[in-house]
Coordinates of C-alpha atoms and ligand atoms in Angstrom, one line a residue:
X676 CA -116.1 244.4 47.5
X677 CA -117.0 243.7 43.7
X678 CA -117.2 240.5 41.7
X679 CA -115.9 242.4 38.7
X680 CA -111.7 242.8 37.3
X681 CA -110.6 245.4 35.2
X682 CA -109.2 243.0 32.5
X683 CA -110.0 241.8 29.4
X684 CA -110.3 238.3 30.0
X685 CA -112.7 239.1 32.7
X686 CA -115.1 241.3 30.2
X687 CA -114.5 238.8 27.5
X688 CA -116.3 236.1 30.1
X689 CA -119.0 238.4 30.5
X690 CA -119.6 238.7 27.3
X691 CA -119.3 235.1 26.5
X692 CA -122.8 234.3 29.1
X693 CA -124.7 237.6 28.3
X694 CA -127.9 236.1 26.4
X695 CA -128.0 239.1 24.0
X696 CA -124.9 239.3 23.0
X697 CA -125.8 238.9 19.2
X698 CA -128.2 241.4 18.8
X699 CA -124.8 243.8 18.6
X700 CA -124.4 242.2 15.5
X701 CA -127.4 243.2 14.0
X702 CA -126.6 247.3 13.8
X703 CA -123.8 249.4 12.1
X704 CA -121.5 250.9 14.4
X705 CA -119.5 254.0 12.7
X706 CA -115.7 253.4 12.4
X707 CA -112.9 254.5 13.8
X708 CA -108.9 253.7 13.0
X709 CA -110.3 250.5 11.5
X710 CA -112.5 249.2 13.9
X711 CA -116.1 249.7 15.9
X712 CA -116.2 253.0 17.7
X713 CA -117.2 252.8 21.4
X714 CA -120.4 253.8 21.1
X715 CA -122.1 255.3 24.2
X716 CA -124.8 257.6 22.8
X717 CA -127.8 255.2 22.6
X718 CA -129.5 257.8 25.0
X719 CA -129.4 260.5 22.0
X720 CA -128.9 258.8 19.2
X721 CA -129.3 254.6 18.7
X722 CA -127.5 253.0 16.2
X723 CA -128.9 251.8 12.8
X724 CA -130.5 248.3 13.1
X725 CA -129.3 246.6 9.5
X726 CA -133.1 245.6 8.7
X727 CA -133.8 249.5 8.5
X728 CA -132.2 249.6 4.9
X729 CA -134.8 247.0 3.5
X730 CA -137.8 248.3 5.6
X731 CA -137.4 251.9 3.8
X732 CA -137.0 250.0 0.8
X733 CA -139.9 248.3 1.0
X734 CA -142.0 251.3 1.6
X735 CA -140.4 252.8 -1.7
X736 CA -140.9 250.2 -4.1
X737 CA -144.6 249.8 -2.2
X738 CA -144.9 253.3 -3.5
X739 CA -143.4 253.1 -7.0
X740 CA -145.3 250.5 -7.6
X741 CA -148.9 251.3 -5.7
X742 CA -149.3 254.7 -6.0
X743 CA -152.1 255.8 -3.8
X744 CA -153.5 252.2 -3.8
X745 CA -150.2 251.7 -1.0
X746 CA -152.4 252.7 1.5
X747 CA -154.6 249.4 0.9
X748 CA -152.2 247.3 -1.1
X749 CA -148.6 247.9 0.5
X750 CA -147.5 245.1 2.0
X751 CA -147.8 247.0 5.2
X752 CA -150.4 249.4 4.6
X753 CA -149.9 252.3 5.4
X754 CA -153.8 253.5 6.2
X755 CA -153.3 251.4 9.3
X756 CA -149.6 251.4 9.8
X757 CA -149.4 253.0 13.1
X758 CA -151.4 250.0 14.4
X759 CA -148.6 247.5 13.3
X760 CA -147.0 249.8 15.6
X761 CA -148.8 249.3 18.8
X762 CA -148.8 245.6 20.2
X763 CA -144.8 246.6 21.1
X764 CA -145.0 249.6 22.0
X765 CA -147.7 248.5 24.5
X766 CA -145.4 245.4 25.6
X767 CA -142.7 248.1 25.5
X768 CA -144.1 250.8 28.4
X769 CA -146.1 248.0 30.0
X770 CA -149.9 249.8 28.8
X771 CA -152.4 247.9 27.1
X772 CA -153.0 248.1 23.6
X773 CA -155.7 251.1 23.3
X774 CA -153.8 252.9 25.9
X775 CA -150.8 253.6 23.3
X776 CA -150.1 255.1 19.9
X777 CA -147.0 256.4 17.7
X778 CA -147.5 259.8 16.5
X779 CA -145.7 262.8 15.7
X780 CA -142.3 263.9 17.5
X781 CA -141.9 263.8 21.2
X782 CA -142.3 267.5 22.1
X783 CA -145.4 268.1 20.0
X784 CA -146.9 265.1 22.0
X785 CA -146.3 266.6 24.7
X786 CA -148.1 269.4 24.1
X787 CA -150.8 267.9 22.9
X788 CA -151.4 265.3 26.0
X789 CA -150.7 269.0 28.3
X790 CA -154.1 270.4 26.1
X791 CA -156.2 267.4 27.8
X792 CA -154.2 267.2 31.1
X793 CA -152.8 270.6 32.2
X794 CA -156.0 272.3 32.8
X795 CA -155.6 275.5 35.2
X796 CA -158.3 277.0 37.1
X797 CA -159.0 278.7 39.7
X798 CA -155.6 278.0 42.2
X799 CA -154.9 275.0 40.7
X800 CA -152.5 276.5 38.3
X801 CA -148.8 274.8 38.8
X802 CA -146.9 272.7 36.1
X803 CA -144.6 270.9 38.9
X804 CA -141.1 269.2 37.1
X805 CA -137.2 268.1 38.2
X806 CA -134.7 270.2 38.6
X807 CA -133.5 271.0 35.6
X808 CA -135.4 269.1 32.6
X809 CA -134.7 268.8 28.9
X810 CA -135.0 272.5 28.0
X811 CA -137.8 271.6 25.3
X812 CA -140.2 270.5 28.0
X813 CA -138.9 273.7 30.5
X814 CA -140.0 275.8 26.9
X815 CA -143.4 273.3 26.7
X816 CA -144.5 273.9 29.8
X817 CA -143.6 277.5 30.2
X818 CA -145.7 278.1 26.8
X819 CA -148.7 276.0 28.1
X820 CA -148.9 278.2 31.4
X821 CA -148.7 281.4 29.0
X822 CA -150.9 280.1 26.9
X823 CA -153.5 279.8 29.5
X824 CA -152.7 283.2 30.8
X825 CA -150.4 282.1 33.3
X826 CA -147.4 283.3 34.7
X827 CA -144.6 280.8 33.9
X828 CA -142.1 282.6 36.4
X829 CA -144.8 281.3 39.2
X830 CA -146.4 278.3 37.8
X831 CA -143.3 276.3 36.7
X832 CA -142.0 274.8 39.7
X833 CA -138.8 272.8 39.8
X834 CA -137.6 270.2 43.0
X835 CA -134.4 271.4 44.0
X836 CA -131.7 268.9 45.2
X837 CA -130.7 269.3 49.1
X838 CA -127.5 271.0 49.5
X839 CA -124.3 269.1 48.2
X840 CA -126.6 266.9 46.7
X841 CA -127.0 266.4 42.7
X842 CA -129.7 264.2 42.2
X843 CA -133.5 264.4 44.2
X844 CA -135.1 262.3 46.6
X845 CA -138.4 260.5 46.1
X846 CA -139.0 262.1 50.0
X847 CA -138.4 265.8 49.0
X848 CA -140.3 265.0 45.8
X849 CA -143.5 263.7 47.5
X850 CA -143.4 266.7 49.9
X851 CA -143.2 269.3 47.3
X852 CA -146.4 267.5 45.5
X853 CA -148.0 268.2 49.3
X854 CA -146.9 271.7 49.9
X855 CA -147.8 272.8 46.4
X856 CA -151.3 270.6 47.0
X857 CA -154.5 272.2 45.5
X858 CA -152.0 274.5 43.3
X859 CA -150.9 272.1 41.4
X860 CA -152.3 271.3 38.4
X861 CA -150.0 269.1 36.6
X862 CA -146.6 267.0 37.8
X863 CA -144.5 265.5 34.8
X864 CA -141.3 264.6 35.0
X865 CA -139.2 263.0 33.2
X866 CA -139.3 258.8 33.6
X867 CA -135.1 259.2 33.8
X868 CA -133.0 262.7 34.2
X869 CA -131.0 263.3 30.7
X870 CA -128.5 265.3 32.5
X871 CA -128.1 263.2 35.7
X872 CA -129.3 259.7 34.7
X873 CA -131.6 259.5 37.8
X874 CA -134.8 257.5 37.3
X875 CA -137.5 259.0 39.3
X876 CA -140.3 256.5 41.3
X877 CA -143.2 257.1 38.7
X878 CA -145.4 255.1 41.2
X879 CA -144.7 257.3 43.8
X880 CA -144.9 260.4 42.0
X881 CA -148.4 259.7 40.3
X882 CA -149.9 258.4 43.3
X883 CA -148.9 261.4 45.6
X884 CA -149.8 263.5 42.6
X885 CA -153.2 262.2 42.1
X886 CA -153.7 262.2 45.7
X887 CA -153.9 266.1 45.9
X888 CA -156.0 266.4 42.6
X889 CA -153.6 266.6 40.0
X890 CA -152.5 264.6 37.0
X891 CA -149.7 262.9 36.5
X892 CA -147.6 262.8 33.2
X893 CA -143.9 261.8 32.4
X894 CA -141.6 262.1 29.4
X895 CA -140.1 258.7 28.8
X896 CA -137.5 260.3 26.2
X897 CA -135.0 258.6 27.9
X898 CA -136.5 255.4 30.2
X899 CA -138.7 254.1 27.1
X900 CA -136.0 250.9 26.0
X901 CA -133.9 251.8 29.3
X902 CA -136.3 250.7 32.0
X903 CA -138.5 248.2 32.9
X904 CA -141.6 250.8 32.8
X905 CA -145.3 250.0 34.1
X906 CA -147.0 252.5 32.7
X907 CA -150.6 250.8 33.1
X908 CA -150.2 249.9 36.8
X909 CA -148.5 252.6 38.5
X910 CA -151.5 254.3 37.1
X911 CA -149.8 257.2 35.1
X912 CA -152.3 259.5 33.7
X913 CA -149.9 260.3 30.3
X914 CA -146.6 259.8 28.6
X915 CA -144.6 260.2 26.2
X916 CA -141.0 259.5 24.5
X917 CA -139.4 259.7 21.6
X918 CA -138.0 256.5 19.3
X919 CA -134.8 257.8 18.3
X920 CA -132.8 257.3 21.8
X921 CA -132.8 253.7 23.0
X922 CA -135.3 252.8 20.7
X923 CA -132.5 253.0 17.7
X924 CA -135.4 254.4 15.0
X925 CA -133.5 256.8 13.2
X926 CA -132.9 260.6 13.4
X927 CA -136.4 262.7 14.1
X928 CA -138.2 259.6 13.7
X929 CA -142.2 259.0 14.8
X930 CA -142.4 259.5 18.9
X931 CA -145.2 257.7 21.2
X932 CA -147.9 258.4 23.1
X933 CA -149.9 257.1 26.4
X934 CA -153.2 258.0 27.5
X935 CA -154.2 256.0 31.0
X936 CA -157.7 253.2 30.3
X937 CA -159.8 255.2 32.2
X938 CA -159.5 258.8 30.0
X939 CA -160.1 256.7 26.9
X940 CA -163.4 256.5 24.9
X941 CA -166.2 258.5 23.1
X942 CA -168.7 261.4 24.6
X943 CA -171.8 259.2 25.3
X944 CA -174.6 260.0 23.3
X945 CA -176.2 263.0 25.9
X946 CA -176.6 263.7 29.4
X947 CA -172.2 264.7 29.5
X948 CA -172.0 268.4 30.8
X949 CA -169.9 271.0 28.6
X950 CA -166.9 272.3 29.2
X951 CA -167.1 276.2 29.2
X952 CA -165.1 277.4 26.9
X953 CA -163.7 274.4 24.9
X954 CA -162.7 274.7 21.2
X955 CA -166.1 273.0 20.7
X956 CA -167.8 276.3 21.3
X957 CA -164.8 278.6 20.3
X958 CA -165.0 276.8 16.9
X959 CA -168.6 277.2 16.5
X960 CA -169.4 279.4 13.8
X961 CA -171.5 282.8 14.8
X962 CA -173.0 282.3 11.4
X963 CA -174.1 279.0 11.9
X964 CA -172.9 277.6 8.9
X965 CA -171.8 274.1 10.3
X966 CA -174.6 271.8 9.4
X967 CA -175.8 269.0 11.9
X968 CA -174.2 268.7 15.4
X969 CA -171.5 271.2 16.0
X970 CA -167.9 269.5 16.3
X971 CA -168.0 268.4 19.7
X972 CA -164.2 267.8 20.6
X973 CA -164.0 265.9 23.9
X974 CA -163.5 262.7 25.1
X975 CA -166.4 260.9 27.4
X976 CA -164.9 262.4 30.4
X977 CA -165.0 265.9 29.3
X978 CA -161.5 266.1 28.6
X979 CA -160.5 268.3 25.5
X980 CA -158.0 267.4 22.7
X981 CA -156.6 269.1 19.9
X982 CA -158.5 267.1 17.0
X983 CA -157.8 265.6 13.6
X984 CA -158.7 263.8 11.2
X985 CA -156.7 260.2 12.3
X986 CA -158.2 260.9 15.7
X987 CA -161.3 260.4 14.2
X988 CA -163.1 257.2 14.5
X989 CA -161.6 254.8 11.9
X990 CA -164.9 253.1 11.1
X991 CA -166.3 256.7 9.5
X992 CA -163.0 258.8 8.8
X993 CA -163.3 258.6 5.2
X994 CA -166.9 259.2 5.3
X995 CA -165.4 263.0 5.4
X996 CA -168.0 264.5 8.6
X997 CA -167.8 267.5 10.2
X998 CA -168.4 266.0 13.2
X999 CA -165.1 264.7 15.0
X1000 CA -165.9 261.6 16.2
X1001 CA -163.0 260.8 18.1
X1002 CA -161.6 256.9 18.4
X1003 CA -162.2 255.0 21.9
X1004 CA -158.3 254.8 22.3
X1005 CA -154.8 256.7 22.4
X1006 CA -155.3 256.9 18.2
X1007 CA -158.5 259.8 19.6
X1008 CA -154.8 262.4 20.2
X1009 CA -153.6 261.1 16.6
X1010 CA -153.8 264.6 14.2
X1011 CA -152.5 263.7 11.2
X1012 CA -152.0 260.4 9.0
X1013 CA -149.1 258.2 9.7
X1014 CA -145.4 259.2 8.4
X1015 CA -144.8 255.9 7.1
X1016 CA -140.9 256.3 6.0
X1017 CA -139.9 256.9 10.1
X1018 CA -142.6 253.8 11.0
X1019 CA -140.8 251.1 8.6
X1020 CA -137.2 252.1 10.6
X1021 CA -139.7 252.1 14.1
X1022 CA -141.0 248.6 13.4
X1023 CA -138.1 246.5 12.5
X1024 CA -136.5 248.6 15.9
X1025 CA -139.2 247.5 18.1
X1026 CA -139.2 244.1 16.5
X1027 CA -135.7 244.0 17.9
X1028 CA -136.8 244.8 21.3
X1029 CA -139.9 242.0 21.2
X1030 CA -136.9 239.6 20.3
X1031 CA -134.9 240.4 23.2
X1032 CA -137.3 241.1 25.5
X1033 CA -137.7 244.1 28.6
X1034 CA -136.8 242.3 30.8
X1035 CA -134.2 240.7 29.8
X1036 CA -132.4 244.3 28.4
X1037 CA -132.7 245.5 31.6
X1038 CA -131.0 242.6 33.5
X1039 CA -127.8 242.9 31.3
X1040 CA -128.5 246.7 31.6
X1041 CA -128.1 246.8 35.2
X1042 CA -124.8 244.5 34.9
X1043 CA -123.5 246.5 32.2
X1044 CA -123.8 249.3 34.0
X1045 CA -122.8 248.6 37.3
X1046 CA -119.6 247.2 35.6
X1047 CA -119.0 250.8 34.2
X1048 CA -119.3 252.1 37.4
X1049 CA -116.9 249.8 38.6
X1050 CA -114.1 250.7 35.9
X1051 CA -114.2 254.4 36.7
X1052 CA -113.8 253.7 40.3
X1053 CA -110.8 252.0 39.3
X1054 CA -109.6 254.3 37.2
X1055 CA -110.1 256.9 39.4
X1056 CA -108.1 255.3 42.0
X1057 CA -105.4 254.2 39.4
X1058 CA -105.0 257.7 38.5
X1059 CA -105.2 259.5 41.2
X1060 CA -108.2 261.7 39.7
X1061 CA -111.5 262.8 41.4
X1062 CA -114.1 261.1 38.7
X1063 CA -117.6 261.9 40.8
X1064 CA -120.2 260.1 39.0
X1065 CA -123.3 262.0 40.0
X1066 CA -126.1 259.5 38.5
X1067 CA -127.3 257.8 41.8
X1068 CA -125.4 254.2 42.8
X1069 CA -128.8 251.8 43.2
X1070 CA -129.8 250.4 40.4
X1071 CA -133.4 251.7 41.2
X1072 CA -132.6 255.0 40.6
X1073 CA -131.0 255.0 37.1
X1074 CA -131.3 253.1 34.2
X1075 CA -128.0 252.6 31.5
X1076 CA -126.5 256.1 31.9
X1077 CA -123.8 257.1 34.1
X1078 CA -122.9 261.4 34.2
X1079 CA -119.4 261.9 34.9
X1080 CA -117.8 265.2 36.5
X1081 CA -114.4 265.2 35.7
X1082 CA -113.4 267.8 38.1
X1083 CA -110.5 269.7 36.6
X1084 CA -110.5 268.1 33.6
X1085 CA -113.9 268.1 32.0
X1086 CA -114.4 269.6 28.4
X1087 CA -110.4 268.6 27.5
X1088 CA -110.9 265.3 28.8
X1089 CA -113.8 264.7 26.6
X1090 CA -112.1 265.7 23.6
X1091 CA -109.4 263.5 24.0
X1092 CA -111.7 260.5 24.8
X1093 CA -113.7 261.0 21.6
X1094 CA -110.1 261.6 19.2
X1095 CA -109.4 257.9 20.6
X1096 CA -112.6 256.8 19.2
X1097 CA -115.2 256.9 21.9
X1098 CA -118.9 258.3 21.1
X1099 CA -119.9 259.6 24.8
X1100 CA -121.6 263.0 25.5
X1101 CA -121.1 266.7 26.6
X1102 CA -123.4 268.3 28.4
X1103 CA -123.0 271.8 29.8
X1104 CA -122.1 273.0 31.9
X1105 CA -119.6 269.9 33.0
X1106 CA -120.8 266.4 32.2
X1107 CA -119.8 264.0 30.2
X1108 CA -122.6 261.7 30.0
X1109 CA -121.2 257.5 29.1
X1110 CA -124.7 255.4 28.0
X1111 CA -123.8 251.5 27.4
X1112 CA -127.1 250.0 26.4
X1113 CA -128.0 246.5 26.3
X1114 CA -129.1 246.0 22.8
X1115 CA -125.7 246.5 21.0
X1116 CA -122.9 247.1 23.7
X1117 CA -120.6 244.9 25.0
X1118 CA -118.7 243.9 28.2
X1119 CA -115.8 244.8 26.4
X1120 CA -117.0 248.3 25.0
X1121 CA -116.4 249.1 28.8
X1122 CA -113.4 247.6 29.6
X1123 CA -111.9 249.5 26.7
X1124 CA -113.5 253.0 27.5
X1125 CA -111.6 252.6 31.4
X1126 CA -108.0 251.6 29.1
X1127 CA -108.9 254.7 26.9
X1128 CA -110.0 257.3 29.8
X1129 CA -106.8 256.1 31.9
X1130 CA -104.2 256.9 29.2
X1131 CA -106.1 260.5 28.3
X1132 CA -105.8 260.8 32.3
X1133 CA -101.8 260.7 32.5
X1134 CA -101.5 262.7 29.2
X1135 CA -103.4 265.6 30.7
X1136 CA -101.3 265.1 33.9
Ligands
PLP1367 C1 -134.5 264.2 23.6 C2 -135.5 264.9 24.3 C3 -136.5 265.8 23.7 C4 -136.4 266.1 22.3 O1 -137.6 266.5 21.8 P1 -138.0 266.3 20.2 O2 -139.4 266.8 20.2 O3 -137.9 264.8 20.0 O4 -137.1 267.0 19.4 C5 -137.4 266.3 24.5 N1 -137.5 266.1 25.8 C6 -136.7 265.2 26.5 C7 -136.8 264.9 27.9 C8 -135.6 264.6 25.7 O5 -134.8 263.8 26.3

């Protein structure tokens, strides 16, 4: 029994109560036949928040007129620009403030969190992930454990589904973490499936993952702006994600990072035992030609990073030392200096999520979505067509994202769906992946996707 009608009046009502309904007004939606498209690829792509033109604008004419002095003078400066950054993002992934930074792009941060927290040795040697991930962290991972000397056709270990089944169980996760036990090195997965839609228990995971002796990371590409994430308190050793998804930055724009409170802060003065064969000692010079200390890089807790110069400590980086002296927060994984063009478009983004709020996306998220659900059940039935939605039904276990198997109809399907003028998503080898998102979609977006999908249905028939 649902509460919800396939009719426009009935949308229109539920759009007319939703809190956020003007935020949709703040973004450009590409055009099609003379109106909005249906937009339903926030999960790869989010639309352009208006303020972005003027925030890049600003950074231009901070330049032109500035120079070099921007860094100081802009009136965002740009030598601390990331940090502008951080109160959101923190809000965003529910960290603390030191626990987060924006850096780089979303697979390079993950390769650089896997040099502190994939750490083979001896047996412990397995990278454990989901069935099927996003094929840059299957090619992350696999290069980590061959970069270690691994073998990545042994150490990369995937939970299968049961039989007949699509997405995984929390169960069958938690007792592959036990079976693998003093193998595993490393569990990450990601915080939400980009093929299925399922949203994994990162509580779960990192609890039973820590329990045998490994650490636990996730790639928040696509939960970071779809869930309500904890990162802090379900005691998650690492993540990442990128902005450009739901977080509506712009193509290729500046990812994040999370490093857990208790890996954070600077090797004590003495008395903290080496690890063998870090880059500290690999960089050492045979000659001895570094003067003073020799660049120590590790953390307190004898965890190695991949340095730079914006990892060092802020206080002393332009004091130009040899000696890495890395920050007591997230900003110790920062390599390089901030790209400040991608960070004005991230700002005025996450000011747009501060304005509406987590918690309150992810009510209307959960409604929104459940209402989709909802109109291709009734299409389905109206049309006689087997529509399987494989994303799982509770609203615990996905976030906006619904995966569609059209059986029989699939690829063509799609195409005549997007010549009608909706933006949804292929994915081989047969989904077509529908993501309404809170911040700009409507009630009505849906109700006109099941009109659209129903008359492509009886043309194909
Ligand atoms: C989108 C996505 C990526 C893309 O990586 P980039 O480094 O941003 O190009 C990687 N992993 C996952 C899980 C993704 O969803």
């Amino acid at each position: 029994m649902s509460t919800y009608q396939n009719t426009l009046a009935h949308a229109q009502g539920l759009d007319a109560v939703d809190p956020l309904r003007s935020f949709r007004n703040e973004f450009h939606f590409p055009q099609h036949a003379g109106r909005d498209v249906l937009y339903f690829t926030g999960n790869s792509l989010g639309l352009q928040p208006k303020a972005a033109a003027d925030a890049l604008k600003q950074e231009l004419d901070d330049w032109a007129r500035f120079g070099v002095e921007g860094h100081f003078h802009a009136k965002h400066p740009w030598y601390s620009y990331h940090e502008e950054l951080t109160p959101s993002l923190a809000r965003l992934v529910g960290a603390l403030p030191e626990e987060v930074v924006a850096m780089n792009q979303l697979t390079s941060n993950l390769h650089f969190l896997m040099v502190s927290f994939y750490r083979p040795s001896g047996k412990r040697t397995k990278i454990l992930t989901e069935q099927r991930p996003f094929p840059s962290d299957t090619y992350a991972f696999a290069s980590q454990i061959a970069f270690h000397g691994g073998d990545p056709a042994m150490d990369l270990v995937e939970v299968q589904p049961r039989e007949g089944e699509h997405t995984l169980r929390t169960e069958d996760i938690i007792a592959k973490i036990n079976e693998l036990s003093e193998e595993l090195a490393l569990v990450c997965f990601g915080g939400v499936n980009f093929y299925t839609g399922q949203a994994f228990d990162m509580a779960a995971i990192t609890q039973a993952a820590q329990a045998v002796g490994a650490t636990a990371g996730f790639d928040l590409a696509h939960a970071a702006g779809n869930l309500h994430v904890k990162l802090h308190d379900w005691n998650v050793d690492f993540a990442c994600w990128c902005s450009y998804k739901y977080l509506n930055s712009g193509p290729g724009s500046v990812a994040g990072a999370f490093v857990h409170q208790r890996h954070l802060g600077p090797k004590p003065a003495q008395g903290l035992p080496r690890n063998e064969g870090t880059l500290s000692e690999k960089a050492a010079s045979p000659a001895g030609s570094l003067s003073g200390d020799p660049t120590e890089v590790c953390l307190g807790n004898g965890l190695p990073l991949f340095a730079g110069w914006w990892g060092h400590n802020k206080s002393e980086r332009f004091k130009m030392e040899r000696t890495f002296k890395p920050m007591p927060t997230a900003e110790a994984w920062q390599v390089s200096n901030a790209p400040v063009f991608s960070m004005a478009v991230h700002r005025v983004a996450l000011e747009q999520f501060d304005r509406a709020g987590i918690s309150q996306l992810r009510a209307k998220s959960e409604q929104l979505t459940a209402y989709l659900a909802f109109i291709i059940a009734e299409v389905a039935q109206h049309s006689g067509t087997h529509l399987e939605v494989i994303t799982p039904n509770d609203p615990m276990q996905r976030g906006c994202q619904l995966s569609i198997l059209a059986h029989g109809h699939g690829k063509a399907l799609f195409n005549r769906i997007t010549e009608r003028g909706v933006v949804a998503d292929w994915r081989e080898p047969n989904v077509i992946r529908v993501a309404p998102v809170p911040m700009y979609n409507s009630f009505e977006d849906v109700y006109r996707f099941g009109v659209i999908l129903t008359e492509c249905l009886s043309a194909s028939h």
